């Protein structure tokens, strides 16, 4: 009919350049709430636990689903570097993706609302963070100067206003805070209700506790360092995969001149309020709580040599330092250092294109 209006939906940002990676042990009913934001994108689902169990995914989503049998088939002997019974298994999704960007989210995370009651498109905000530069070399007191309504303040060096490429966008959470087990036990009813409308660049030389439940990154810039280590079954530690990855990523970003942003977007983190869960978490985190006091000075003093011009070379050099300097703490770090090398080998094997070589 002549003159009829055609409802043309705008193409989602980076639709062909971004994968969403989800680790899970359960049916993915939570995707229904995310459908308006996630449905146009490709999902990579990494099923943890029993591979014979069938994971149900709501109709209408474009996805690949990998279980432990698939991981073993694709990686062969190198599958030993992928954690089992821990959300660190998600990094397998980073390996098999061929997209430039990754957004990863946990299956107990839901759409949050801003103070006006509007639902937050977390993925869209992550993309904005990644597509705008970061300012790790000089702190801007108006936080992210590239956001609408902001700019560089008086006194900010003009020579630094171009910024650096953003490698990581670290989002936050409302409701259940991302606490360690001792804090969970001490504050079982604590909830985060504060929505802070801020994005900021983490300064160069500063570490941060990276949470993997609401995270996006430029895979081409930093992907080979986004390894969540050896966690879970058969390991003395769990729930520290994202922390380990964040420390490695930050020192490598500082060396190569990339930025890390944190703040918006928020998601709604929902988890059963059960003290038993906190005790289970304590068992998994026990060694990590002690080890992190030695890991912090290790990463603070970690220096990359000039020969490390790629993420892979930085990561291999870091693995040698882990073996030499952290192996004295526990044999686990000798095993972890070897797994870091295996991970890089798997990355190069599955990703023929050599980024930043």
C-alpha positions as MATLAB code, in Angstrom:
seq = 'XXXXXXXXXXXXXXXXXXXXXXXXXXXXXXXXXXXXXXXXXXXXXXXXXXXXXXXXXXXXXXXXXXXXXXXXXXXXXXXXXXXXXXXXXXXXXXXXXXXXXXXXXXXXXXXXXXXXXXXXXXXXXXXXXXXXXXXXXXXXXXXXXXXXXXXXXXXXXXXXXXXXXXXXXXXXXXXXXXXXXXXXXXXXXXXXXXXXXXXXXXXXXXXXXXXXXXXXXXXXXXXXXXXXXXXXXXXXXXXXXXXXXXXXXXXXXXXXXXXXXXXXXXXXXXXXXXXXXXXXXXXXXXXXXXXXXXXXXXXXXXXXXXXXXXXXXXXXXXXXXXXXXXXXXXXXXXXXXXXXXXXXXXXXXXXXXXXXX';
ca = [
       0.000    0.000    0.000;
       1.491    3.264   -1.141;
       2.517    5.604    1.633;
       2.332    2.934    4.350;
       4.736    3.410    7.225;
       7.372    0.703    7.571;
       8.616   -0.033   11.086;
      12.363   -0.299   10.622;
      14.263   -1.079   13.799;
      17.728    0.427   14.076;
      20.585   -2.060   13.744;
      21.983   -2.867   17.205;
      25.442   -1.428   17.858;
      28.278   -3.825   16.960;
      25.795   -6.602   16.135;
      28.316   -8.420   13.930;
      31.326   -7.628   16.090;
      30.288   -8.792   19.563;
      29.595  -12.116   21.276;
      27.890  -12.593   24.642;
      29.544  -15.307   26.754;
      27.538  -16.976   29.539;
      28.799  -19.714   31.885;
      26.027  -21.791   33.428;
      24.952  -25.001   35.146;
      21.212  -24.407   34.740;
      18.461  -23.558   32.259;
      18.798  -20.020   30.953;
      15.348  -18.659   31.780;
      17.035  -15.433   32.902;
      17.503  -14.573   29.211;
      13.800  -13.747   28.890;
      14.356  -10.563   30.880;
      17.344   -9.672   28.679;
      15.578  -10.515   25.398;
      15.057   -6.901   24.224;
      18.800   -6.265   24.586;
      20.452   -9.628   23.850;
      18.271  -11.249   21.176;
      20.010   -9.574   18.209;
      23.442  -10.798   19.330;
      25.192  -14.151   19.159;
      25.524  -16.043   22.457;
      28.292  -18.446   23.427;
      27.094  -20.594   26.331;
      29.652  -22.606   28.300;
      27.914  -25.380   30.235;
      29.732  -26.349   33.404;
      29.315  -29.584   35.316;
      27.695  -32.752   33.986;
      27.887  -32.689   30.143;
      25.040  -35.228   29.835;
      22.591  -32.735   31.334;
      20.511  -30.790   28.816;
      20.559  -27.026   29.236;
      17.434  -25.297   27.929;
      17.768  -21.975   26.134;
      14.658  -19.886   25.375;
      13.539  -19.848   21.744;
      14.606  -16.996   19.495;
      18.237  -16.651   20.575;
      21.158  -17.295   18.254;
      23.651  -19.339   20.250;
      26.352  -21.995   20.446;
      26.439  -24.256   23.488;
      29.618  -26.004   24.607;
      29.934  -28.570   27.394;
      32.969  -30.338   28.838;
      32.951  -32.951   26.090;
      33.145  -30.180   23.485;
      35.983  -28.484   25.368;
      37.964  -31.738   25.444;
      37.250  -32.418   21.757;
      38.257  -28.943   20.582;
      41.295  -28.391   22.791;
      42.566  -31.946   23.249;
      45.372  -32.022   25.853;
      45.153  -28.229   26.165;
      41.669  -28.631   27.724;
      43.499  -28.999   31.043;
      43.746  -25.200   31.238;
      39.946  -24.753   31.385;
      38.463  -24.822   34.887;
      35.761  -27.288   35.894;
      32.954  -26.574   38.387;
      33.753  -22.851   38.509;
      32.508  -19.901   36.455;
      36.111  -19.493   35.258;
      35.104  -21.986   32.557;
      33.672  -18.959   30.735;
      37.060  -18.142   29.266;
      36.612  -21.069   26.868;
      33.998  -18.863   25.210;
      36.640  -16.190   24.738;
      38.831  -18.738   22.951;
      36.250  -19.899   20.420;
      34.764  -16.481   19.685;
      35.907  -14.792   16.507;
      34.416  -11.392   17.287;
      36.268   -8.220   18.241;
      34.321   -7.636   21.457;
      33.050   -9.848   24.279;
      30.375   -9.169   26.890;
      30.125  -11.760   29.653;
      27.417  -12.026   32.278;
      26.379  -14.522   34.965;
      23.029  -16.298   34.887;
      21.970  -14.794   38.234;
      22.168  -11.259   36.860;
      19.088   -9.418   35.663;
      18.113   -6.077   34.159;
      18.493   -3.244   36.650;
      16.626    0.065   36.653;
      18.062    3.536   36.977;
      16.675    5.990   39.577;
      13.985    7.127   37.115;
      12.697    3.562   36.796;
      14.023    3.039   33.269;
      15.485   -0.385   32.475;
      19.239   -0.238   31.914;
      20.642   -1.591   28.664;
      23.917   -2.789   30.196;
      25.281   -4.040   26.895;
      24.805   -0.664   25.196;
      26.662    1.146   28.006;
      29.552   -1.332   27.872;
      29.851   -0.716   24.144;
      29.951    3.043   24.712;
      32.697    2.548   27.296;
      34.763    0.403   24.945;
      34.368    2.678   21.931;
      35.532    5.768   23.823;
      39.144    6.312   24.959;
      40.410    5.966   28.522;
      42.572    8.347   30.549;
      44.862    6.235   32.799;
      47.773    8.705   32.754;
      46.060   11.707   34.348;
      42.889   11.682   36.436;
      40.007   13.868   35.274;
      37.957   15.117   38.244;
      34.795   15.005   36.118;
      35.537   11.293   35.641;
      35.017   10.128   32.053;
      35.509   13.254   29.906;
      34.112   11.520   26.809;
      30.614   11.072   28.196;
      27.869   13.415   27.061;
      27.772   16.525   29.248;
      31.356   16.121   30.467;
      34.758   17.305   29.297;
      38.327   17.740   30.468;
      38.638   20.115   33.387;
      40.916   23.140   33.583;
      44.502   22.051   34.112;
      44.213   18.743   32.300;
      47.221   18.450   29.930;
      46.211   18.971   26.318;
      48.860   16.474   25.235;
      46.953   13.690   27.046;
      43.416   14.535   25.968;
      43.421   12.082   23.085;
      43.445    9.282   25.637;
      44.302    5.640   24.983;
      42.259    2.719   23.601;
      39.880    1.150   26.114;
      40.478   -2.578   26.552;
      38.089   -3.380   29.417;
      34.713   -2.103   30.632;
      33.949   -3.276   34.178;
      30.315   -2.918   35.224;
      28.778   -2.879   38.711;
      25.743   -4.372   40.455;
      22.720   -3.439   42.488;
      21.171   -5.641   45.192;
      23.619   -8.437   46.215;
      27.136   -6.968   46.517;
      30.172   -8.840   45.186;
      31.529   -9.625   48.647;
      34.031  -12.238   49.770;
      32.765  -14.968   52.101;
      33.878  -13.389   55.423;
      32.068  -10.165   54.535;
      29.005  -12.134   53.401;
      28.922  -13.849   56.790;
      29.375  -10.575   58.657;
      26.774   -8.693   56.583;
      24.199  -11.265   55.409;
      21.484   -8.643   54.869;
      23.674   -6.036   53.176;
      22.301   -4.775   49.840;
      23.667   -2.238   47.425;
      20.961    0.308   46.638;
      23.221    3.178   45.541;
      23.146    3.971   41.838;
      26.133    6.193   41.061;
      26.007    7.717   37.586;
      29.751    7.531   36.986;
      32.258    5.976   34.604;
      35.925    6.437   35.389;
      39.270    5.184   34.159;
      41.283    3.187   36.686;
      44.616    5.046   36.936;
      47.790    3.534   35.554;
      49.768    1.543   38.103;
      46.647    0.803   40.158;
      45.188   -2.689   40.548;
      41.490   -3.414   41.017;
      39.274   -6.388   41.978;
      37.712   -7.396   38.661;
      34.316   -9.093   38.813;
      33.401  -11.298   35.857;
      29.615  -11.177   36.242;
      29.146   -7.913   34.280;
      32.183   -7.381   32.094;
      33.070   -6.434   28.526;
      36.380   -6.224   26.728;
      38.063   -5.662   23.396;
      39.137   -9.173   22.485;
      41.617   -7.997   19.878;
      43.397   -5.727   22.345;
      43.534   -7.866   25.490;
      41.908  -11.260   24.793;
      44.985  -13.492   25.325;
      45.322  -12.140   28.896;
      41.648  -12.753   29.774;
      42.417  -16.133   31.276;
      40.561  -16.922   34.495;
      43.157  -19.434   35.664;
      42.679  -22.850   37.266;
      39.739  -22.823   39.669;
      37.179  -25.201   41.113;
      37.320  -28.989   41.167;
      40.812  -30.472   41.590;
      42.190  -27.066   42.598;
      42.712  -25.622   46.089;
      40.931  -22.403   45.187;
      37.770  -21.130   43.519;
      35.953  -17.828   42.930;
      39.228  -16.029   42.226;
      39.385  -16.520   38.464;
      38.129  -13.058   37.607;
      40.436  -11.517   40.235;
      43.467  -13.306   38.801;
      42.554  -12.284   35.280;
      41.962   -8.676   36.342;
      45.383   -8.356   37.956;
      47.126   -9.841   34.919;
      45.086   -7.723   32.516;
      45.725   -4.486   34.384;
      49.535   -4.770   34.489;
      49.559   -5.706   30.791;
      47.218   -2.837   29.870;
      49.488   -0.440   31.766;
      52.494   -1.765   29.853;
      50.902   -1.678   26.394;
      49.113    1.645   26.887;
      45.475    0.541   27.131;
      42.778    1.674   29.530;
      40.314    0.012   31.911;
      37.002    1.665   32.804;
      34.724    0.895   35.739;
      31.317    2.136   36.913;
      28.266    2.066   34.661;
      26.497   -0.090   33.638;
      24.682   -1.642   36.570;
      22.957   -5.030   36.545;
      20.679   -6.502   39.225;
      22.535   -9.294   41.013;
      20.175  -11.865   42.489;
      21.387  -14.721   44.668;
      19.796  -16.790   47.422;
      20.376  -15.235   50.846;
      21.612  -18.404   52.515;
      24.441  -18.552   55.090;
      25.280  -22.039   53.814;
      26.290  -20.480   50.479;
      28.632  -18.124   52.307;
      30.290  -21.082   54.040;
      30.651  -22.886   50.698;
      32.222  -19.726   49.275;
      34.558  -19.539   52.269;
      35.802  -23.046   51.565;
      36.540  -22.084   47.944;
      38.114  -18.722   48.794;
      40.070  -19.807   51.878;
      43.524  -19.939   50.286;
      42.832  -16.961   48.061;
      42.118  -14.750   51.057;
      45.611  -15.466   52.363;
      47.380  -15.592   49.010;
      46.001  -12.258   47.800;
      48.129  -10.480   50.404;
      51.205  -11.806   48.579;
      49.728  -11.462   45.098;
      49.099   -7.746   45.528;
      52.782   -6.784   45.980;
      53.739   -9.279   43.258;
      51.545   -7.575   40.680;
      52.375   -4.094   41.958;
      56.048   -4.758   41.259;
      55.585   -6.786   38.074;
      57.453   -5.073   35.233;
      57.250   -6.050   31.570;
      60.394   -5.780   29.455;
      60.528   -3.760   26.223;
      60.612   -7.012   24.270;
      57.004   -7.637   25.318;
      55.234   -5.903   22.452;
      52.184   -8.197   22.307;
      49.720   -9.446   24.883;
      50.928  -13.010   24.345;
      54.556  -12.107   24.996;
      53.583  -10.143   28.105;
      51.543  -13.067   29.381;
      54.271  -15.640   28.801;
      56.776  -13.410   30.606;
      54.302  -12.990   33.470;
      53.862  -16.772   33.673;
      57.613  -17.173   34.185;
      57.532  -14.641   37.017;
      54.559  -16.467   38.572;
      56.579  -19.685   38.556;
      59.765  -18.069   39.889;
      58.251  -15.755   42.508;
      54.937  -17.304   43.544;
      55.884  -20.968   43.278;
      57.451  -20.698   46.735;
      54.021  -19.942   48.239;
      52.357  -23.119   47.031;
      52.831  -25.731   44.265;
      49.501  -24.522   42.879;
      51.268  -21.523   41.339;
      53.698  -23.785   39.472;
      50.690  -25.559   37.959;
      48.982  -22.235   37.250;
      52.085  -20.872   35.490;
      52.115  -23.920   33.194;
      48.383  -23.471   32.537;
      48.997  -19.840   31.525;
      51.422  -21.060   28.850;
      48.943  -23.727   27.739;
      46.221  -21.091   27.504;
      48.309  -18.876   25.217;
      49.084  -21.907   23.058;
      45.372  -22.683   22.789;
      44.614  -19.054   21.982;
      47.152  -18.950   19.151;
      45.972  -22.319   17.845;
      42.320  -21.259   17.634;
      42.990  -17.702   16.501;
      45.071  -17.713   13.375;
      44.932  -13.971   13.022;
      47.858  -12.542   15.019;
      46.546   -9.398   16.665;
      49.008   -6.610   17.342;
      51.995   -8.597   16.010;
];
